[in-house]
Amino acid sequence: MPDSLDRAMHHARAWLDGLDSAPVGARATADALRTALGGRLPETGSDPADVIDALAEGAGPGLHANAGGRFFAWVMAGSLPSALAADWLVSAWDQNSGMFAVAPATTVLEEITGEWLKDLFGLPAECSFAFTTGCQLAHVTALAAARYAVLDRAGWDVNRDGLYGAPPIRILTSQNRHNTLDTAVRYLGMGEAHMESVATGPLGNMLADDLAGKLSGPVRPTILCLNAADLNIGTFDDFATLIPIAKAAGAWVHVDGAFGLFARTAPAYRALTDGIELADSWATDGHKWLNVPYDCGMAFVRDAAAHRAAIAMGAAYLSPSSDVRDPSDWNFELSRRGRAIPVYAALRELGREGVADLVERCCVHCKALVGGIGALQGARALNVPVLNQGLVRFERTGASAAENDAFTDDVIRRTNATGEAFFSGTTWNGQRAMRVSVVSWRTSDVDVERSIAAVASVLADMDSAR
Ligand SMILES: Cc1ncc(COP(=O)(O)O)c(C=O)c1O
């Protein structure tokens, strides 16, 4: 009789082997999922293998095939083979990876992986790092270090005195920021009212003159947040110009590089990140472009002392290590899974060249998708992708902007309903658009052709139904 691990392996293989032929978008409604998976709390137990069978059967129709090659919504992918398998081992080993004394192998693996990532991204050797659940918590981690440091410079000990009566911290950002920065500012008690937008150019890039103007005047605690690729069209701020302006005014500079930091790994795109190494902290994700399983983000902080001061706990019953890195000194969690290990596996599977190749392939596919869909009758590409993000709008001659907004959403919905490809929508410059985001190692030329054909057939059907 197969045990629960065999059954999990069977269902996982069936799921992955079916990605090419299964519908890309989930089919089940919330009610259908509640019916399939819910009911009353069981009074008695079940055989573990039966639990896994029932779980796979009930959840199956509610799963998006983002692990496949034709899922272009949000910024999502599946997992590299080694990263997925390593993630299974992390659960089987079940090491509490907060401290070396508690989990020797997995904490050393985290130490190695963090150093490899600094090398991969070309970040300063003195940086500390943290493996978080995602970019959201990477922002919180990095900005906790920033908060500590800018207040320390103003003579305020936030650890001891909190924010009551502290000098206000000004957070300079642009309208083009990701919302996770706002939440990070809120979570850290710095207050959204203290966020100020710097003016941007037509592509959403921060304007140096406006930044310089905002930073003139007396020095005060300031954090500047810049973008390494926004999620609509992948715009990068001009780090080499902006960071020296901010540094001259004593500001801490943080970079949101959720996926854009990976541009730095690929020779063809590296120049987009020129000057990024001058920043003080960087946030990125493993579960986006490195194709490791959810959840995995990373924060890097130049001022390791500030990072540690903001996060480390130190309790008498614990066994801190003097010569090994204890993850709990750098992450919010004490007990935690060995989150770095799938990253370690991915980096070994790909090597530096493989990461660059993955990034460059995705960018080529994104250009082909945006160009191909944008060339269809009734479609218009809103950008030529500089990286792996693009936008297409759908328009009918003589229709109003609002009608074309609705038409665009309808094309996205109908395309997703074909099961051939899956896209999400956005509002960019006041207009609805289809987002084309490519981050998967699985996406192939055939996937690109199939996806363009899916949109083409939706447009043709809608046209003939008029
Ligand atoms: C630019 C950017 N920053 C931050 C995030 C948040 O990432 P996470 O969902 O891993 O917290 C995203 C997510 O898409 C993003 O695109």
Short mmCIF file of C-alpha atoms in Angstrom, two decimals, residues 17-296:
data_model
loop_
_atom_site.label_atom_id
_atom_site.label_comp_id
_atom_site.label_asym_id
_atom_site.label_seq_id
_atom_site.Cartn_x
_atom_site.Cartn_y
_atom_site.Cartn_z
CA ASP A 17 3.32 16.20 -16.36
CA GLY A 18 -0.10 17.59 -17.26
CA LEU A 19 0.92 21.25 -17.38
CA ASP A 20 1.17 21.35 -21.16
CA SER A 21 -2.31 20.03 -21.79
CA ALA A 22 -4.27 21.17 -18.70
CA PRO A 23 -6.17 24.49 -18.67
CA VAL A 24 -3.80 27.22 -17.46
CA GLY A 25 -6.37 28.96 -15.28
CA ALA A 26 -8.13 27.40 -12.31
CA ARG A 27 -11.69 26.29 -13.10
CA ALA A 28 -13.35 25.86 -9.73
CA THR A 29 -15.43 28.48 -7.98
CA ALA A 30 -14.89 29.19 -4.30
CA ASP A 31 -18.15 27.40 -3.49
CA ALA A 32 -17.14 24.32 -5.46
CA LEU A 33 -13.83 24.25 -3.58
CA ARG A 34 -15.60 24.65 -0.24
CA THR A 35 -17.83 21.73 -1.12
CA ALA A 36 -14.97 19.54 -2.30
CA LEU A 37 -12.60 20.31 0.55
CA GLY A 38 -14.68 21.56 3.45
CA GLY A 39 -17.47 20.24 5.62
CA ARG A 40 -17.36 19.74 9.34
CA LEU A 41 -14.14 19.20 11.28
CA PRO A 42 -13.56 15.41 11.14
CA GLU A 43 -14.28 13.71 14.46
CA THR A 44 -12.08 10.75 13.60
CA GLY A 45 -8.84 10.44 11.71
CA SER A 46 -8.08 9.05 8.25
CA ASP A 47 -5.30 7.12 6.64
CA PRO A 48 -2.53 9.62 5.67
CA ALA A 49 -2.43 8.38 2.06
CA ASP A 50 -6.19 8.84 1.76
CA VAL A 51 -5.83 12.38 3.11
CA ILE A 52 -3.35 13.18 0.35
CA ASP A 53 -5.54 11.62 -2.36
CA ALA A 54 -8.58 13.58 -1.22
CA LEU A 55 -6.55 16.78 -0.97
CA ALA A 56 -5.19 16.43 -4.51
CA GLU A 57 -8.58 15.57 -5.94
CA GLY A 58 -10.39 18.39 -4.18
CA ALA A 59 -7.80 21.11 -4.80
CA GLY A 60 -6.92 20.15 -8.40
CA PRO A 61 -9.67 22.18 -10.17
CA GLY A 62 -8.77 25.23 -8.08
CA LEU A 63 -5.09 25.33 -9.02
CA HIS A 64 -3.65 27.82 -11.50
CA ALA A 65 -1.00 26.24 -13.70
CA ASN A 66 1.50 29.02 -12.99
CA ALA A 67 4.16 26.31 -12.98
CA GLY A 68 3.59 25.93 -16.73
CA GLY A 69 4.89 27.99 -19.63
CA ARG A 70 1.76 29.98 -20.55
CA PHE A 71 0.98 31.78 -17.31
CA PHE A 72 1.82 35.48 -17.67
CA ALA A 73 -0.26 37.03 -14.88
CA TRP A 74 1.09 39.08 -11.97
CA VAL A 75 4.78 38.11 -11.65
CA MET A 76 4.54 34.39 -11.09
CA ALA A 77 6.25 31.22 -12.21
CA GLY A 78 6.77 27.65 -11.13
CA SER A 79 9.82 25.99 -9.66
CA LEU A 80 13.03 24.68 -11.14
CA PRO A 81 13.26 20.90 -10.72
CA SER A 82 16.05 21.00 -8.13
CA ALA A 83 14.40 23.83 -6.19
CA LEU A 84 11.13 21.94 -5.92
CA ALA A 85 12.85 18.73 -4.86
CA ALA A 86 15.01 20.61 -2.36
CA ASP A 87 11.86 22.18 -0.93
CA TRP A 88 10.48 18.69 -0.31
CA LEU A 89 13.68 17.82 1.55
CA VAL A 90 13.39 20.98 3.63
CA SER A 91 10.01 19.73 4.84
CA ALA A 92 11.21 16.16 5.36
CA TRP A 93 14.27 17.30 7.34
CA ASP A 94 12.11 19.82 9.21
CA GLN A 95 15.03 21.71 10.69
CA ASN A 96 14.22 24.76 12.78
CA SER A 97 16.56 27.05 10.89
CA GLY A 98 16.77 30.07 13.18
CA MET A 99 20.08 29.17 14.79
CA PHE A 100 23.17 27.12 14.04
CA ALA A 101 22.95 25.28 17.35
CA VAL A 102 19.44 24.10 16.45
CA ALA A 103 19.95 23.42 12.72
CA PRO A 104 23.64 23.22 11.78
CA ALA A 105 23.38 22.14 8.14
CA THR A 106 20.50 24.35 7.07
CA THR A 107 21.89 27.51 8.70
CA VAL A 108 25.27 26.99 7.04
CA LEU A 109 23.47 26.42 3.73
CA GLU A 110 21.74 29.77 4.26
CA GLU A 111 25.08 31.45 4.96
CA ILE A 112 26.55 30.02 1.74
CA THR A 113 23.49 30.92 -0.34
CA GLY A 114 23.39 34.52 0.87
CA GLU A 115 27.05 34.98 -0.08
CA TRP A 116 26.38 33.46 -3.52
CA LEU A 117 23.47 35.84 -4.08
CA LYS A 118 25.58 38.89 -3.19
CA ASP A 119 28.10 37.70 -5.76
CA LEU A 120 25.38 37.00 -8.35
CA PHE A 121 23.84 40.45 -7.93
CA GLY A 122 27.17 42.26 -7.63
CA LEU A 123 26.25 43.75 -4.26
CA PRO A 124 28.87 45.06 -1.82
CA ALA A 125 30.75 42.31 0.03
CA GLU A 126 29.99 43.87 3.42
CA CYS A 127 26.21 43.44 3.00
CA SER A 128 24.19 41.36 5.42
CA PHE A 129 21.18 39.44 4.16
CA ALA A 130 17.92 37.85 5.21
CA PHE A 131 15.72 35.20 3.61
CA THR A 132 12.14 36.35 4.02
CA THR A 133 8.72 35.10 2.90
CA GLY A 134 8.69 37.49 -0.05
CA CYS A 135 9.53 40.98 -1.20
CA GLN A 136 6.95 42.44 1.18
CA LEU A 137 8.85 41.18 4.22
CA ALA A 138 12.16 41.94 2.52
CA HIS A 139 11.02 45.59 2.41
CA VAL A 140 10.01 45.45 6.06
CA THR A 141 13.35 43.92 7.01
CA ALA A 142 15.43 46.43 5.05
CA LEU A 143 13.34 49.40 6.16
CA ALA A 144 13.59 48.27 9.79
CA ALA A 145 17.36 48.58 9.39
CA ALA A 146 16.88 51.94 7.64
CA ARG A 147 14.58 53.20 10.39
CA TYR A 148 17.11 52.20 13.04
CA ALA A 149 20.01 53.83 11.18
CA VAL A 150 18.43 57.16 10.21
CA LEU A 151 17.09 57.66 13.74
CA ASP A 152 20.41 56.62 15.26
CA ARG A 153 22.10 59.31 13.16
CA ALA A 154 19.57 61.80 14.54
CA GLY A 155 20.52 60.74 18.08
CA TRP A 156 17.41 58.63 18.68
CA ASP A 157 17.43 55.00 19.88
CA VAL A 158 14.31 53.47 18.32
CA ASN A 159 14.91 50.10 20.00
CA ARG A 160 14.76 51.64 23.44
CA ASP A 161 12.39 54.56 22.96
CA GLY A 162 10.20 53.43 20.07
CA LEU A 163 8.71 56.05 17.80
CA TYR A 164 6.96 58.08 20.55
CA GLY A 165 8.49 61.54 20.25
CA ALA A 166 11.03 60.44 17.63
CA PRO A 167 12.04 62.77 14.82
CA PRO A 168 9.68 62.03 11.89
CA ILE A 169 11.18 59.99 9.08
CA ARG A 170 10.40 61.21 5.59
CA ILE A 171 10.02 58.47 2.95
CA LEU A 172 10.59 59.68 -0.58
CA THR A 173 9.18 57.44 -3.31
CA SER A 174 7.45 57.80 -6.66
CA GLN A 175 3.88 57.14 -7.77
CA ASN A 176 5.35 54.20 -9.62
CA ARG A 177 6.19 52.28 -6.42
CA HIS A 178 4.75 48.91 -5.50
CA ASN A 179 2.10 48.99 -2.74
CA THR A 180 4.19 46.70 -0.56
CA LEU A 181 6.35 49.75 0.22
CA ASP A 182 3.35 51.56 1.66
CA THR A 183 2.49 48.58 3.83
CA ALA A 184 6.10 48.23 4.96
CA VAL A 185 6.08 51.88 6.03
CA ARG A 186 2.81 51.27 7.89
CA TYR A 187 3.97 48.06 9.56
CA LEU A 188 7.04 49.88 10.86
CA GLY A 189 4.99 52.70 12.36
CA MET A 190 6.55 55.35 10.11
CA GLY A 191 3.12 56.38 8.78
CA GLU A 192 1.92 56.65 5.20
CA ALA A 193 1.40 60.39 5.73
CA HIS A 194 5.18 60.70 5.81
CA MET A 195 5.54 59.28 2.28
CA GLU A 196 6.18 61.95 -0.34
CA SER A 197 6.13 61.31 -4.08
CA VAL A 198 8.94 62.61 -6.21
CA ALA A 199 7.87 63.60 -9.75
CA THR A 200 8.33 61.05 -12.52
CA GLY A 201 8.88 61.17 -16.27
CA PRO A 202 6.54 59.65 -18.85
CA LEU A 203 7.80 56.13 -18.22
CA GLY A 204 7.48 56.43 -14.45
CA ASN A 205 11.18 57.06 -13.79
CA MET A 206 11.99 59.39 -10.89
CA LEU A 207 13.15 62.86 -11.93
CA ALA A 208 16.50 63.96 -10.50
CA ASP A 209 15.68 67.68 -10.38
CA ASP A 210 12.59 67.13 -8.28
CA LEU A 211 14.49 64.78 -5.97
CA ALA A 212 17.27 67.34 -5.52
CA GLY A 213 14.68 70.03 -4.77
CA LYS A 214 12.95 67.87 -2.18
CA LEU A 215 16.28 67.09 -0.51
CA SER A 216 17.50 70.67 -0.34
CA GLY A 217 17.26 72.35 3.04
CA PRO A 218 18.26 71.06 6.45
CA VAL A 219 19.23 67.40 6.72
CA ARG A 220 16.50 65.28 8.34
CA PRO A 221 15.92 61.54 8.64
CA THR A 222 15.04 60.42 5.12
CA ILE A 223 14.64 57.13 3.29
CA LEU A 224 14.51 57.16 -0.51
CA CYS A 225 12.88 54.16 -2.23
CA LEU A 226 13.78 53.51 -5.85
CA ASN A 227 12.53 51.02 -8.42
CA ALA A 228 14.51 48.34 -10.14
CA ALA A 229 11.72 47.63 -12.63
CA ASP A 230 8.08 48.49 -12.03
CA LEU A 231 5.56 45.78 -12.70
CA ASN A 232 3.79 47.45 -15.60
CA ILE A 233 6.55 48.23 -18.06
CA GLY A 234 9.71 47.38 -16.13
CA THR A 235 10.98 50.95 -15.74
CA PHE A 236 14.24 51.33 -13.81
CA ASP A 237 15.13 54.47 -11.92
CA ASP A 238 18.43 56.07 -12.85
CA PHE A 239 20.41 54.84 -9.85
CA ALA A 240 23.74 56.32 -10.90
CA THR A 241 22.23 59.82 -10.91
CA LEU A 242 19.69 59.60 -8.08
CA ILE A 243 21.63 57.74 -5.41
CA PRO A 244 24.54 60.24 -5.16
CA ILE A 245 21.99 63.08 -4.80
CA ALA A 246 20.29 61.23 -1.94
CA LYS A 247 23.56 60.23 -0.29
CA ALA A 248 24.80 63.81 -0.35
CA ALA A 249 21.70 64.72 1.67
CA GLY A 250 22.32 61.93 4.18
CA ALA A 251 19.38 59.78 3.04
CA TRP A 252 19.20 55.99 3.23
CA VAL A 253 18.48 54.54 -0.25
CA HIS A 254 16.38 51.39 -0.58
CA VAL A 255 15.71 49.60 -3.87
CA ASP A 256 12.66 47.51 -4.75
CA GLY A 257 14.13 44.89 -7.07
CA ALA A 258 11.44 42.23 -6.63
CA PHE A 259 12.28 40.85 -10.05
CA GLY A 260 14.33 43.69 -11.59
CA LEU A 261 17.43 42.98 -9.51
CA PHE A 262 17.82 39.91 -11.71
CA ALA A 263 18.51 42.17 -14.71
CA ARG A 264 21.91 42.56 -13.08
CA THR A 265 22.69 38.90 -13.64
CA ALA A 266 22.29 39.04 -17.43
CA PRO A 267 24.92 40.79 -19.60
CA ALA A 268 22.31 42.05 -22.08
CA TYR A 269 20.30 43.82 -19.34
CA ARG A 270 22.91 44.63 -16.68
CA ALA A 271 23.27 48.26 -17.74
CA LEU A 272 19.69 48.91 -16.57
CA THR A 273 20.96 48.49 -13.01
CA ASP A 274 24.08 50.66 -13.26
CA GLY A 275 24.72 52.40 -9.96
CA ILE A 276 22.34 50.17 -8.01
CA GLU A 277 25.28 48.96 -5.92
CA LEU A 278 25.49 52.44 -4.38
CA ALA A 279 22.23 51.92 -2.46
CA ASP A 280 21.96 50.95 1.21
CA SER A 281 19.43 48.14 0.95
CA TRP A 282 17.82 45.98 -1.69
CA ALA A 283 14.74 43.74 -1.66
CA THR A 284 14.09 40.95 -4.14
CA ASP A 285 12.29 37.64 -4.53
CA GLY A 286 13.34 34.06 -5.05
CA HIS A 287 9.83 32.97 -5.95
CA LYS A 288 9.66 35.27 -8.93
CA TRP A 289 12.57 35.14 -11.37
CA LEU A 290 14.70 32.52 -9.66
CA ASN A 291 11.81 30.07 -9.94
CA VAL A 292 11.98 28.64 -6.42
CA PRO A 293 8.78 27.56 -4.66
CA TYR A 294 6.71 29.94 -2.58
CA ASP A 295 7.59 31.51 -0.40
CA CYS A 296 10.97 33.16 -0.68
#
